[in-house]
Short mmCIF file of N, CA and C in Angstrom, two decimals:
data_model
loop_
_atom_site.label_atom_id
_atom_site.label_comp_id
_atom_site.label_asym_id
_atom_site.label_seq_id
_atom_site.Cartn_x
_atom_site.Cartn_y
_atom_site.Cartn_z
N UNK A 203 36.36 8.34 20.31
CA UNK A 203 35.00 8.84 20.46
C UNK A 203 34.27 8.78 19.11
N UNK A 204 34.96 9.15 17.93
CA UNK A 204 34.56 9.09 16.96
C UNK A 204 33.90 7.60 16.31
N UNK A 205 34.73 6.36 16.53
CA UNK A 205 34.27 5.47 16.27
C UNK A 205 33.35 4.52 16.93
N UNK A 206 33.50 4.98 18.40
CA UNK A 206 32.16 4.76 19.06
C UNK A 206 30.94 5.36 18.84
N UNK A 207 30.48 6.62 18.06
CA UNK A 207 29.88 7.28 17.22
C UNK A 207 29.11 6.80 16.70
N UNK A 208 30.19 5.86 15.54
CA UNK A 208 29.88 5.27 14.37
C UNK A 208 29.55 4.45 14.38
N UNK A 209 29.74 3.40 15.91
CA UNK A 209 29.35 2.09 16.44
C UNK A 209 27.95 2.26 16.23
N UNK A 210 27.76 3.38 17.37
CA UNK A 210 25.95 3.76 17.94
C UNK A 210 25.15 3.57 16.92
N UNK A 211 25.43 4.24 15.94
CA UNK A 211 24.90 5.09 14.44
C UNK A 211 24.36 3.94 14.03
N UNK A 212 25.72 3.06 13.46
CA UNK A 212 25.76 2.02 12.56
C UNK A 212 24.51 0.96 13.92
N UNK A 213 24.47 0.35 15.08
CA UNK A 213 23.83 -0.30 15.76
C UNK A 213 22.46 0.08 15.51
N UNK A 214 22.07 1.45 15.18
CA UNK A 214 20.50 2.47 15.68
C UNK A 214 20.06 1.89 14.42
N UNK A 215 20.85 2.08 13.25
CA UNK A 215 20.32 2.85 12.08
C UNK A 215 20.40 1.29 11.18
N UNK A 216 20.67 0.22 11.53
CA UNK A 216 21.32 -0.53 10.46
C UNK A 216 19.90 -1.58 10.35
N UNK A 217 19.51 -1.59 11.71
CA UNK A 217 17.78 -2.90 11.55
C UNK A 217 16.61 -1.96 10.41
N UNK A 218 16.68 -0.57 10.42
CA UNK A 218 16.53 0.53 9.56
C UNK A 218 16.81 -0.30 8.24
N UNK A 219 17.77 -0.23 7.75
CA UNK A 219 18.54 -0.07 6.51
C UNK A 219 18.43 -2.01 6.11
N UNK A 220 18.18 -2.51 6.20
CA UNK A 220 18.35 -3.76 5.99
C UNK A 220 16.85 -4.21 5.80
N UNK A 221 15.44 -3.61 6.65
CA UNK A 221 14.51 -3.48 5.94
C UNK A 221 13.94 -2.94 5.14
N UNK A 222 14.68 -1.85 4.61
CA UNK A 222 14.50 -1.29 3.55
C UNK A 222 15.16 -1.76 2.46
N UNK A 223 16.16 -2.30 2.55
CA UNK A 223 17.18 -3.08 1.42
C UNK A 223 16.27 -4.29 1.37
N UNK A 224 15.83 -5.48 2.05
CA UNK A 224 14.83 -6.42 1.77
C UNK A 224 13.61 -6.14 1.38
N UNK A 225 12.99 -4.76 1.40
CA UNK A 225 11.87 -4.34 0.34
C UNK A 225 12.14 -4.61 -0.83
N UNK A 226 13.37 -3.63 -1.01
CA UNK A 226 13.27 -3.38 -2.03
C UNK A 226 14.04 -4.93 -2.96
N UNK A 227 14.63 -5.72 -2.16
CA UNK A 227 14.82 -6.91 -3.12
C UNK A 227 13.54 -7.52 -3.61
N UNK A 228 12.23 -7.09 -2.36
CA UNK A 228 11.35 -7.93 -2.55
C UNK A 228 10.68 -7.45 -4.14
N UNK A 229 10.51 -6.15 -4.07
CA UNK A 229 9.93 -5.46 -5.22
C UNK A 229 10.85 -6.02 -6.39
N UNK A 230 12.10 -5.77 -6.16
CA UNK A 230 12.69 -6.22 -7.78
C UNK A 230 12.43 -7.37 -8.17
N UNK A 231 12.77 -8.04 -6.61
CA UNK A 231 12.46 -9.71 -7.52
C UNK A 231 11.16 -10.31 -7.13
N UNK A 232 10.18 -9.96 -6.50
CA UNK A 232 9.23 -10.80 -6.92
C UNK A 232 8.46 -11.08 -8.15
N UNK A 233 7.40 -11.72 -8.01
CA UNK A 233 6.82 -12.60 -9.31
C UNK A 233 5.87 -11.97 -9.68
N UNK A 234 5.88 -12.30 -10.90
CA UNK A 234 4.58 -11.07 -11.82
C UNK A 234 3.35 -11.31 -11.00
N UNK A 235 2.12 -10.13 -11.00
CA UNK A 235 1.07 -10.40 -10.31
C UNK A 235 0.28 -11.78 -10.71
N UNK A 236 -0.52 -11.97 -10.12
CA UNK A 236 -1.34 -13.37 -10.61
C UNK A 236 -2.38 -13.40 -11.10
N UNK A 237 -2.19 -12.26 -12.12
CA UNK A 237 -3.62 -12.06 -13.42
C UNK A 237 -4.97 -12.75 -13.12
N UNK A 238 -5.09 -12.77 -12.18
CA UNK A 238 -6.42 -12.80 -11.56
C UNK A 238 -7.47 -12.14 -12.25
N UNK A 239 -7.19 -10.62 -12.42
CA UNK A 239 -7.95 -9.64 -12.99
C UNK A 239 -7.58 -9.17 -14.56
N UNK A 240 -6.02 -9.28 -14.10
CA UNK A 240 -5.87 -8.98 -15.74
C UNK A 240 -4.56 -7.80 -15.16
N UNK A 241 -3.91 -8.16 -16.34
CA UNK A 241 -2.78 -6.17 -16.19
C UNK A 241 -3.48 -5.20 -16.97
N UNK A 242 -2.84 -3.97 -16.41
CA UNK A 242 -3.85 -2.56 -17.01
C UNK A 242 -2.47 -2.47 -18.29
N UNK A 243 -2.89 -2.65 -19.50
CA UNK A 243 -1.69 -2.63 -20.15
C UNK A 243 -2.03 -0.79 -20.97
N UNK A 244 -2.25 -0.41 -20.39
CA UNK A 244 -3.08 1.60 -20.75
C UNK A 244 -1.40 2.13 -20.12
N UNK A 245 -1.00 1.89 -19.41
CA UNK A 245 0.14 2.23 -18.69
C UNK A 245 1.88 1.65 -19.70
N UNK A 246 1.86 1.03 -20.59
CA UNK A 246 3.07 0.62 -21.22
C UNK A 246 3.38 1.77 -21.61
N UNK A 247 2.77 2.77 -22.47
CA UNK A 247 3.71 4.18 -22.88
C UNK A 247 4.30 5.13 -21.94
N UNK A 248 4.24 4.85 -20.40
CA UNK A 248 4.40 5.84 -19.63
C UNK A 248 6.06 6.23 -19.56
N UNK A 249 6.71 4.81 -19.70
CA UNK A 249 8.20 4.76 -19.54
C UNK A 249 8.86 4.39 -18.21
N UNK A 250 7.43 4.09 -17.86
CA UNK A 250 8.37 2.94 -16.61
C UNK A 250 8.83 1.71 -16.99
N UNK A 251 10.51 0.99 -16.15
CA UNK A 251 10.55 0.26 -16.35
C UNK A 251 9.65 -1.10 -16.05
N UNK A 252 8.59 -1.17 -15.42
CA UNK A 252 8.29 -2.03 -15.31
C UNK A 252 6.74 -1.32 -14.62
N UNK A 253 5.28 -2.17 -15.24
CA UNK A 253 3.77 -1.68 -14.56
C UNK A 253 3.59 -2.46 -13.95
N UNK A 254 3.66 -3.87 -13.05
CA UNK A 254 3.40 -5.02 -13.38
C UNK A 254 2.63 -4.98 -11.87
N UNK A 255 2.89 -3.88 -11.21
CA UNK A 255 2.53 -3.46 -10.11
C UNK A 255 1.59 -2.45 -9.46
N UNK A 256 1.36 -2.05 -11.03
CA UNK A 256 0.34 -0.44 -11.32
C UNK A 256 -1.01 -0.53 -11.98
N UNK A 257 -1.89 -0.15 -11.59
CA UNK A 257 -2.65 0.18 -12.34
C UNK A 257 -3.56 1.86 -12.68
N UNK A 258 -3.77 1.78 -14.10
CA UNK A 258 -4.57 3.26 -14.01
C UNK A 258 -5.97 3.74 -13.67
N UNK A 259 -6.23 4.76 -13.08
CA UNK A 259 -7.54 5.17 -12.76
C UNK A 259 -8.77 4.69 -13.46
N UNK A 260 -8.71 4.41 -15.03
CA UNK A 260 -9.75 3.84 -15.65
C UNK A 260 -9.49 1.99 -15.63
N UNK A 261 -8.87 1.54 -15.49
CA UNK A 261 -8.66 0.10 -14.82
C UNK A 261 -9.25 -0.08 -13.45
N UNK A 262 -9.12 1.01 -12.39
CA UNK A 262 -9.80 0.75 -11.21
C UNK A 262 -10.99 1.08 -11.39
N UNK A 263 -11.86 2.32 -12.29
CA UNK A 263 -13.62 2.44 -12.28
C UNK A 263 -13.75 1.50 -13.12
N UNK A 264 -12.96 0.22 -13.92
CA UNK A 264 -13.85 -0.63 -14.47
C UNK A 264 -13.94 -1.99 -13.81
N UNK A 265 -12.70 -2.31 -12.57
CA UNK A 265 -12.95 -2.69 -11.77
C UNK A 265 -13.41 -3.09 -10.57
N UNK A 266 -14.01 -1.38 -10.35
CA UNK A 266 -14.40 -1.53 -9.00
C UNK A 266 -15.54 -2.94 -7.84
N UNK A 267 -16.16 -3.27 -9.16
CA UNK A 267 -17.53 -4.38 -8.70
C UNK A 267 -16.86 -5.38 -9.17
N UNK A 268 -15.66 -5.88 -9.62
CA UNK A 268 -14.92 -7.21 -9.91
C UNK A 268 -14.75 -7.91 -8.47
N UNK A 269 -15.41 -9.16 -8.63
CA UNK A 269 -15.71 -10.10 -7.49
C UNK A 269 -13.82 -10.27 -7.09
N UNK A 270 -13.23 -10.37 -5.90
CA UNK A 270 -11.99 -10.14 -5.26
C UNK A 270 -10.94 -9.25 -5.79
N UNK A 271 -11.81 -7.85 -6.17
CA UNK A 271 -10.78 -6.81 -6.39
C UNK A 271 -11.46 -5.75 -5.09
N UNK A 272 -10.51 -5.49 -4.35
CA UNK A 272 -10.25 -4.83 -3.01
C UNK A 272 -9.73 -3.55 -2.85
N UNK A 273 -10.45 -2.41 -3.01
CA UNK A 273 -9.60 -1.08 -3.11
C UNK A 273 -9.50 -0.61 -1.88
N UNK A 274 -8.10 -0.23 -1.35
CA UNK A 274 -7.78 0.19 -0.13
C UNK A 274 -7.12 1.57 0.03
N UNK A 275 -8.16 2.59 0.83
CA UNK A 275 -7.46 4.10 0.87
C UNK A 275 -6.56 4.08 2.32
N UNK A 276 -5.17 4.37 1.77
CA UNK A 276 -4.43 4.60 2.82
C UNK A 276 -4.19 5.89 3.20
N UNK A 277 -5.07 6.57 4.28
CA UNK A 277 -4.56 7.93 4.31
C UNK A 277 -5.34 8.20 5.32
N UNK A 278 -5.14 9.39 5.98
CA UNK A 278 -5.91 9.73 7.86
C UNK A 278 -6.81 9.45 7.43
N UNK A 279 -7.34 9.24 8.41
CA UNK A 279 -9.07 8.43 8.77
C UNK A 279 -9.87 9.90 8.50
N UNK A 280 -9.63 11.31 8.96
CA UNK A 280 -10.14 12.33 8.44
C UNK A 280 -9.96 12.34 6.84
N UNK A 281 -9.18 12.30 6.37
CA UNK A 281 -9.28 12.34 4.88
C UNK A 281 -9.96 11.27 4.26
N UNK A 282 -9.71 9.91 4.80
CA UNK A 282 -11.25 8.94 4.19
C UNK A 282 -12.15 9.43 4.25
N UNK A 283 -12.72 10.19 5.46
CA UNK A 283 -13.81 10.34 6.19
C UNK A 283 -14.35 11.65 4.94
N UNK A 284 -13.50 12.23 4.36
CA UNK A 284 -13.56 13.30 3.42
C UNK A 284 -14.49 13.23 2.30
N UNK A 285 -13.57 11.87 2.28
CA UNK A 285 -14.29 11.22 0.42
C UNK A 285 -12.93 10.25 0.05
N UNK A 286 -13.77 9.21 -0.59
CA UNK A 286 -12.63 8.12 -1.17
C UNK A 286 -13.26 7.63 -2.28
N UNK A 287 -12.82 6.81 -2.94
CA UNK A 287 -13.05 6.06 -4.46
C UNK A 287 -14.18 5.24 -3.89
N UNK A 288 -15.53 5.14 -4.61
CA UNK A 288 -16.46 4.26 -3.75
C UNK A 288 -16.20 3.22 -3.32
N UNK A 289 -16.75 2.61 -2.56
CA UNK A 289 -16.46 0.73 -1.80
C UNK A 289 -14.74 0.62 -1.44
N UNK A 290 -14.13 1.84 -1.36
CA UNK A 290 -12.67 1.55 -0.52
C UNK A 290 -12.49 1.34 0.72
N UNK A 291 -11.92 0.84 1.09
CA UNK A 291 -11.77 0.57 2.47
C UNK A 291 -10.82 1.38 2.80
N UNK A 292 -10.71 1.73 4.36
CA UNK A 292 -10.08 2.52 4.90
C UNK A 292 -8.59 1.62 5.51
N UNK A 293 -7.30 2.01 5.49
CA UNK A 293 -6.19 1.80 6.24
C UNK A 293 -5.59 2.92 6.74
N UNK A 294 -6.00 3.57 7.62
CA UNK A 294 -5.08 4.67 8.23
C UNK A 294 -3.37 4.35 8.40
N UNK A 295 -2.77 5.41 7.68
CA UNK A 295 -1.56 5.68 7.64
C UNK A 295 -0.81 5.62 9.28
N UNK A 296 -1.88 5.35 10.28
CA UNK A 296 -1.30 5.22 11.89
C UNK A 296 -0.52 4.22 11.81
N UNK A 297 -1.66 2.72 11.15
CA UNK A 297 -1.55 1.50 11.73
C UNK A 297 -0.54 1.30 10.48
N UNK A 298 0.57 2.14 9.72
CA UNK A 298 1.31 1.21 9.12
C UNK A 298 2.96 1.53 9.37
N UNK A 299 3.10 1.71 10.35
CA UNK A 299 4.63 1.69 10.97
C UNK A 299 4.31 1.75 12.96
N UNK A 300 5.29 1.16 13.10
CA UNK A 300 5.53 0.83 14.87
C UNK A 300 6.97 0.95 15.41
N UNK A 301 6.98 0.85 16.44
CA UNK A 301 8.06 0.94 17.20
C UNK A 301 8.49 -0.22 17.73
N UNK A 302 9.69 -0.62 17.29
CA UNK A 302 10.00 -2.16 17.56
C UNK A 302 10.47 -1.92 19.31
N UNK A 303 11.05 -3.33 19.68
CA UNK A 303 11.78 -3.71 21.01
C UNK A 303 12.00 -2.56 21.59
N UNK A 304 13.27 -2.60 20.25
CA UNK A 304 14.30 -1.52 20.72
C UNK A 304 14.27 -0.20 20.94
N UNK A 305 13.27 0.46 20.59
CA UNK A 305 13.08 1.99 20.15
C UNK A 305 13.00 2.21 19.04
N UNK A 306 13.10 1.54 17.85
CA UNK A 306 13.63 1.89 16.76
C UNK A 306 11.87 2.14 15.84
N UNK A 307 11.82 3.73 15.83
CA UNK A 307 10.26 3.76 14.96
C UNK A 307 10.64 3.90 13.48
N UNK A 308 9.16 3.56 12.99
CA UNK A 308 9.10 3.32 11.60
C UNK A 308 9.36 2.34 10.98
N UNK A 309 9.07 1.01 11.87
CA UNK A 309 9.04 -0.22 11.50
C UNK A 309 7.77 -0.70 10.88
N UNK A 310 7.73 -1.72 9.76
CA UNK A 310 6.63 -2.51 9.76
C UNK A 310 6.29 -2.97 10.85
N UNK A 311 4.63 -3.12 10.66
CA UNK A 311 3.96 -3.79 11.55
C UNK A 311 3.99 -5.27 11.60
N UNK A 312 4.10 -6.27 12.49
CA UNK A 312 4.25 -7.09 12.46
C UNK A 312 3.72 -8.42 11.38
N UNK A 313 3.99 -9.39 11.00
CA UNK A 313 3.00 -10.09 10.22
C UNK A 313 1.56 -10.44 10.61
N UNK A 314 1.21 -10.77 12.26
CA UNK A 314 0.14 -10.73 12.49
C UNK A 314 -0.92 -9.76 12.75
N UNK A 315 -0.40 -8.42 12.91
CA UNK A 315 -0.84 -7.63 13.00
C UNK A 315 -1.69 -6.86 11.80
N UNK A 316 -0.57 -7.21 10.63
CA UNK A 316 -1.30 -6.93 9.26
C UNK A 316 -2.42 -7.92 8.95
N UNK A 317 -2.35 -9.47 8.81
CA UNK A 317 -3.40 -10.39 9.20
C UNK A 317 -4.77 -9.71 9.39
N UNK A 318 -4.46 -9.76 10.90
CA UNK A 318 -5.56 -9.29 11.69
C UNK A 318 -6.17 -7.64 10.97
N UNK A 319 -5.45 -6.91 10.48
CA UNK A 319 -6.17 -5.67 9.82
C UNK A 319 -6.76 -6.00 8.50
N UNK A 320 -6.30 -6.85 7.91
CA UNK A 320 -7.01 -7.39 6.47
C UNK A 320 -8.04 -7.91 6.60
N UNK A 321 -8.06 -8.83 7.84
CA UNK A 321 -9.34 -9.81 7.81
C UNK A 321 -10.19 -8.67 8.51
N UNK A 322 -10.24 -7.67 8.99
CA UNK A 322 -11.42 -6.97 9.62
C UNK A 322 -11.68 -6.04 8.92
N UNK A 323 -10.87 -6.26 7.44
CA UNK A 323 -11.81 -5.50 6.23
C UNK A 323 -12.18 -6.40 5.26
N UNK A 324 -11.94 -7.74 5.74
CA UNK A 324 -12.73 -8.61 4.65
C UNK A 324 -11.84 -8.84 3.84
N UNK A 325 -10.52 -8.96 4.08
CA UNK A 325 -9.63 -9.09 2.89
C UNK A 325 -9.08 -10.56 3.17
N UNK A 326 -8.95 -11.47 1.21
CA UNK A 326 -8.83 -12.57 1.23
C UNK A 326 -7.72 -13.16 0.65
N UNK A 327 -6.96 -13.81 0.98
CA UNK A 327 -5.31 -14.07 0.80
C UNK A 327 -5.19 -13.91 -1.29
N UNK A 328 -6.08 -14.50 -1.66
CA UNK A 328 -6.31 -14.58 -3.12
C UNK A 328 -7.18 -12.82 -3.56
N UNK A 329 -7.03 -12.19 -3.07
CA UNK A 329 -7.73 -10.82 -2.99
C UNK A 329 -7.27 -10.35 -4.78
N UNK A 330 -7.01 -9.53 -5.39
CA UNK A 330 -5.99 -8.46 -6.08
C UNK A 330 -6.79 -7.14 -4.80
N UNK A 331 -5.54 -6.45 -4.94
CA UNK A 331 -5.43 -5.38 -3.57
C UNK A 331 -4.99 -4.24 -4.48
N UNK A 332 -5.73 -3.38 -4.36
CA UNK A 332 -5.69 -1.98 -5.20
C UNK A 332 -5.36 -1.18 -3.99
N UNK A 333 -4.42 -0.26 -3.96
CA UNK A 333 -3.89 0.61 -3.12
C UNK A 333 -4.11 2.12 -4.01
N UNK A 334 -3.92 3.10 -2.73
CA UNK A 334 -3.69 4.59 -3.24
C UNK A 334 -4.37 5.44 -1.72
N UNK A 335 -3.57 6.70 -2.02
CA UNK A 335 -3.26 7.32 -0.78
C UNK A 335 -3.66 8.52 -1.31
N UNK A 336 -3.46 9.71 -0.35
CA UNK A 336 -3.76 11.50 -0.78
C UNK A 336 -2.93 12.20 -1.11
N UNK A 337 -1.41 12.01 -0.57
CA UNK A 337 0.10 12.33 -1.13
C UNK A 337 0.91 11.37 -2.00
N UNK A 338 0.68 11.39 -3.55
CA UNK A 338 1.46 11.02 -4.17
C UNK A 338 2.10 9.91 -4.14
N UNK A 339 1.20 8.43 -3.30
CA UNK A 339 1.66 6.96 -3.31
C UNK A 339 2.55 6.79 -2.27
N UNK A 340 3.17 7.67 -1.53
CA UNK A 340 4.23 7.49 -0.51
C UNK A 340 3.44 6.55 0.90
N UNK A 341 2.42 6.34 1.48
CA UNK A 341 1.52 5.61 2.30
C UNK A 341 1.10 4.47 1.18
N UNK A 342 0.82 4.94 0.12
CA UNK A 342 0.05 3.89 -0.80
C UNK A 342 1.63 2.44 -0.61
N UNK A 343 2.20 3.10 -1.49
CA UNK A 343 3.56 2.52 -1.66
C UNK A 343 3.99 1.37 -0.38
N UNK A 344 4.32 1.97 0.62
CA UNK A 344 4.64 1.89 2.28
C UNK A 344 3.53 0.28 2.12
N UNK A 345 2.28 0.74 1.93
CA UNK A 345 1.58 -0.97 2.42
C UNK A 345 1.94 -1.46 0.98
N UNK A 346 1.85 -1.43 -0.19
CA UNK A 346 2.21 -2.05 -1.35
C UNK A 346 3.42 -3.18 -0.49
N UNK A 347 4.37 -2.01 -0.12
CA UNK A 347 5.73 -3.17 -0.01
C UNK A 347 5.83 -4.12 1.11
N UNK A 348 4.84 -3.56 2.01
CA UNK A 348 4.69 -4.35 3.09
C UNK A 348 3.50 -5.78 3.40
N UNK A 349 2.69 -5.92 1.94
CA UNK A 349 2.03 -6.55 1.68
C UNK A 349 3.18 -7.82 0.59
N UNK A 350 3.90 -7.01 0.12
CA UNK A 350 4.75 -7.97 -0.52
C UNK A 350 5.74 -8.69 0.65
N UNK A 351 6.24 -7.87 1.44
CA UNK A 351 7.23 -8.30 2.45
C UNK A 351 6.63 -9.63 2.97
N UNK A 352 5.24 -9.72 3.57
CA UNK A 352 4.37 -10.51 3.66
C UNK A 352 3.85 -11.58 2.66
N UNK A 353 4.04 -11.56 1.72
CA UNK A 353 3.46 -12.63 0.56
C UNK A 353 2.31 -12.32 -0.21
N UNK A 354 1.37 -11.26 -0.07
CA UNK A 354 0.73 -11.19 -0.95
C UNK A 354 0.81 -10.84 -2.85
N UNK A 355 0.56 -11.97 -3.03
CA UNK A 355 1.17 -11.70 -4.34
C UNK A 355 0.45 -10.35 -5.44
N UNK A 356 -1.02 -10.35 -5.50
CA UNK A 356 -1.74 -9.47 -5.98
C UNK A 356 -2.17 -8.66 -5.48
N UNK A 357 -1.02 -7.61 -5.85
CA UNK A 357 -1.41 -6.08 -4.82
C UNK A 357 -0.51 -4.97 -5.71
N UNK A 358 -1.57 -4.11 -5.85
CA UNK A 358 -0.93 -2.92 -7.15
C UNK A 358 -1.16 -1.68 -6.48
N UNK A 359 -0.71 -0.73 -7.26
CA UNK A 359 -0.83 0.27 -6.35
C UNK A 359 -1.29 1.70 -7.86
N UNK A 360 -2.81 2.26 -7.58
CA UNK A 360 -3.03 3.15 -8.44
C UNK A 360 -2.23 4.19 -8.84
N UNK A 361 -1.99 4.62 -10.55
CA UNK A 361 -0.87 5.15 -10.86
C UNK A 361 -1.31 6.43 -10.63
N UNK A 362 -1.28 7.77 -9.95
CA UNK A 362 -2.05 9.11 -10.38
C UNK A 362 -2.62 9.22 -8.92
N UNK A 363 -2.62 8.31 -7.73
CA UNK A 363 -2.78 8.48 -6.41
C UNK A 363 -4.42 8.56 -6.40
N UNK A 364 -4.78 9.33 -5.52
CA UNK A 364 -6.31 9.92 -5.28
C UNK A 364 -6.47 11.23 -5.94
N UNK A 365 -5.41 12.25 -5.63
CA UNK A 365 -5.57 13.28 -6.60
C UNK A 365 -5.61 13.17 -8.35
N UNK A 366 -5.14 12.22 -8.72
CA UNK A 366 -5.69 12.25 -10.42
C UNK A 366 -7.09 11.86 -10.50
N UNK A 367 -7.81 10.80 -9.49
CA UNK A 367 -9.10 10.09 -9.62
C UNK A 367 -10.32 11.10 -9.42
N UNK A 368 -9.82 12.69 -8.57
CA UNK A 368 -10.66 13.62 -8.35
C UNK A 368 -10.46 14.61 -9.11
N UNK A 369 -9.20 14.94 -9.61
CA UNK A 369 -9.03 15.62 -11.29
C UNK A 369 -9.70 15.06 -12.38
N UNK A 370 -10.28 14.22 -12.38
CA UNK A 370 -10.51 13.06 -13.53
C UNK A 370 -11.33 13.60 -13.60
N UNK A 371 -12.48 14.02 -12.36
CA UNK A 371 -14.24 14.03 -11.97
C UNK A 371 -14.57 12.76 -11.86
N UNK A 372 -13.97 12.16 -11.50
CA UNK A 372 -14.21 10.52 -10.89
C UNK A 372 -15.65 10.49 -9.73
N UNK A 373 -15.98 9.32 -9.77
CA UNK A 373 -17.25 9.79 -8.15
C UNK A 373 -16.19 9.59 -6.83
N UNK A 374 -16.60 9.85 -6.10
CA UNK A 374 -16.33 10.05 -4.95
C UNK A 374 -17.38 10.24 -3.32
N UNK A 375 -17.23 8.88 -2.81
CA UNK A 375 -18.10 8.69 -1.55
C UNK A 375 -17.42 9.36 -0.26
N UNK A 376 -18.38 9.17 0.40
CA UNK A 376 -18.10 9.76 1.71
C UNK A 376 -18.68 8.16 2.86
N UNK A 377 -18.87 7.31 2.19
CA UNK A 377 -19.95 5.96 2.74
C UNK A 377 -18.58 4.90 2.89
N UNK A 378 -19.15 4.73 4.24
CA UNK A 378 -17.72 3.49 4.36
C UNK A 378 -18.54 2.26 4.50
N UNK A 379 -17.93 1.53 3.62
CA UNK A 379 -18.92 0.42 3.35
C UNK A 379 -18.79 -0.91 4.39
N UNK A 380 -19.80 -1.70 4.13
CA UNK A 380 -19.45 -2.73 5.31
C UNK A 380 -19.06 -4.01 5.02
N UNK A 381 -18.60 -4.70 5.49
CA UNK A 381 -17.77 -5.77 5.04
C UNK A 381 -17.63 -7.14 6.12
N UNK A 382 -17.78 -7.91 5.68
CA UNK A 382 -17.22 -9.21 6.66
C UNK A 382 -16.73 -9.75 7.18
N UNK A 383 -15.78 -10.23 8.13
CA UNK A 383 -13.99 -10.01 8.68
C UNK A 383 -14.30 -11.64 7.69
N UNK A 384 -12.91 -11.39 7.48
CA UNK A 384 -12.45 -12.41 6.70
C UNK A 384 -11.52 -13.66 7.64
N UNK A 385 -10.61 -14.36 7.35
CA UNK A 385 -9.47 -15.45 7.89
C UNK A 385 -8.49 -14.71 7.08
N UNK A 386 -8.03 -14.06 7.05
CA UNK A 386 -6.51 -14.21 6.62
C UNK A 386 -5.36 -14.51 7.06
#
């Protein structure tokens, strides 16, 4: 009984564990961003091993009007609806996990499915993709890796979340801006 248990377990839990182990290969080993915009090099004293994926709050207000830099708030559609970093676009934290075949929730969303949500915010395969969420990057993070899982090469994720950008006294809209569906 016991090792039929362990069968179940290991069967439920393992399509789980193997996309999370291919994240995270993806994160270690993919390729430096594609300096499109530039790295925020304000972030080298922090003591991470590696920014190459980060940027800081004053890198995003000097970016914000940089022609294909794309800031995306991942977090309930009530909390966009709250206030976000101006000209962000909204990704609700709904549309970024599903329930596969099997039962198995908390899957990425499919590749076309992400597609199809980029292009109906105007987002362009050559984009740089600025991420950040309301809890501490954990949603931010979640599309970071799932944009890499996918191939996008330029996609960072703000260091200090949304709560440092409103500690800052940063501005902050309540205007969801409008945008073009794109091809992606």
């Amino acid at each position: 009984i016991i090792n039929m248990n362990i069968t179940l377990t290991l069967k439920r839990y393992l399509p789980i564990g193997l996309v999370f182990l291919l994240g995270a290969a993806v994160l270690a080993f993919s390729g430096a961003c594609s300096d499109s915009v530039g790295q925020d090099s304000s972030l080298e004293d922090r003591g991470y091993a590696s920014t190459k994926r980060l940027v800081s709050t004053d890198w995003v207000a000097k970016n914000l009007n940089t022609e294909n830099v794309v800031v995306i708030d991942v977090s309930k559609q009530e909390q966009y609806d709250e206030g976000h970093i101006p000209g962000a676009l909204s990704y609700p934290t709904s549309e970024l996990q599903v329930v596969n075949d099997a039962g198995v929730k908390g899957m990425i969303p499919p590749g076309g499915t992400i597609a199809a949500k980029l292009s109906s915010l105007g987002v362009s395969p050559g984009d740089t993709i600025i991420i950040y969420d309301h809890i501490k990057s954990l949603w931010g993070s979640r599309l970071l890796w799932t944009l890499l899982v996918y191939g996008h090469d330029d996609v960072r994720l703000m260091d200090g979340a949304y709560g440092l950008w409103v500690k800052e006294g940063r501005s902050v809209s309540t205007d969801t801006p409008s945008t073009a569906s794109s091809s992606y």
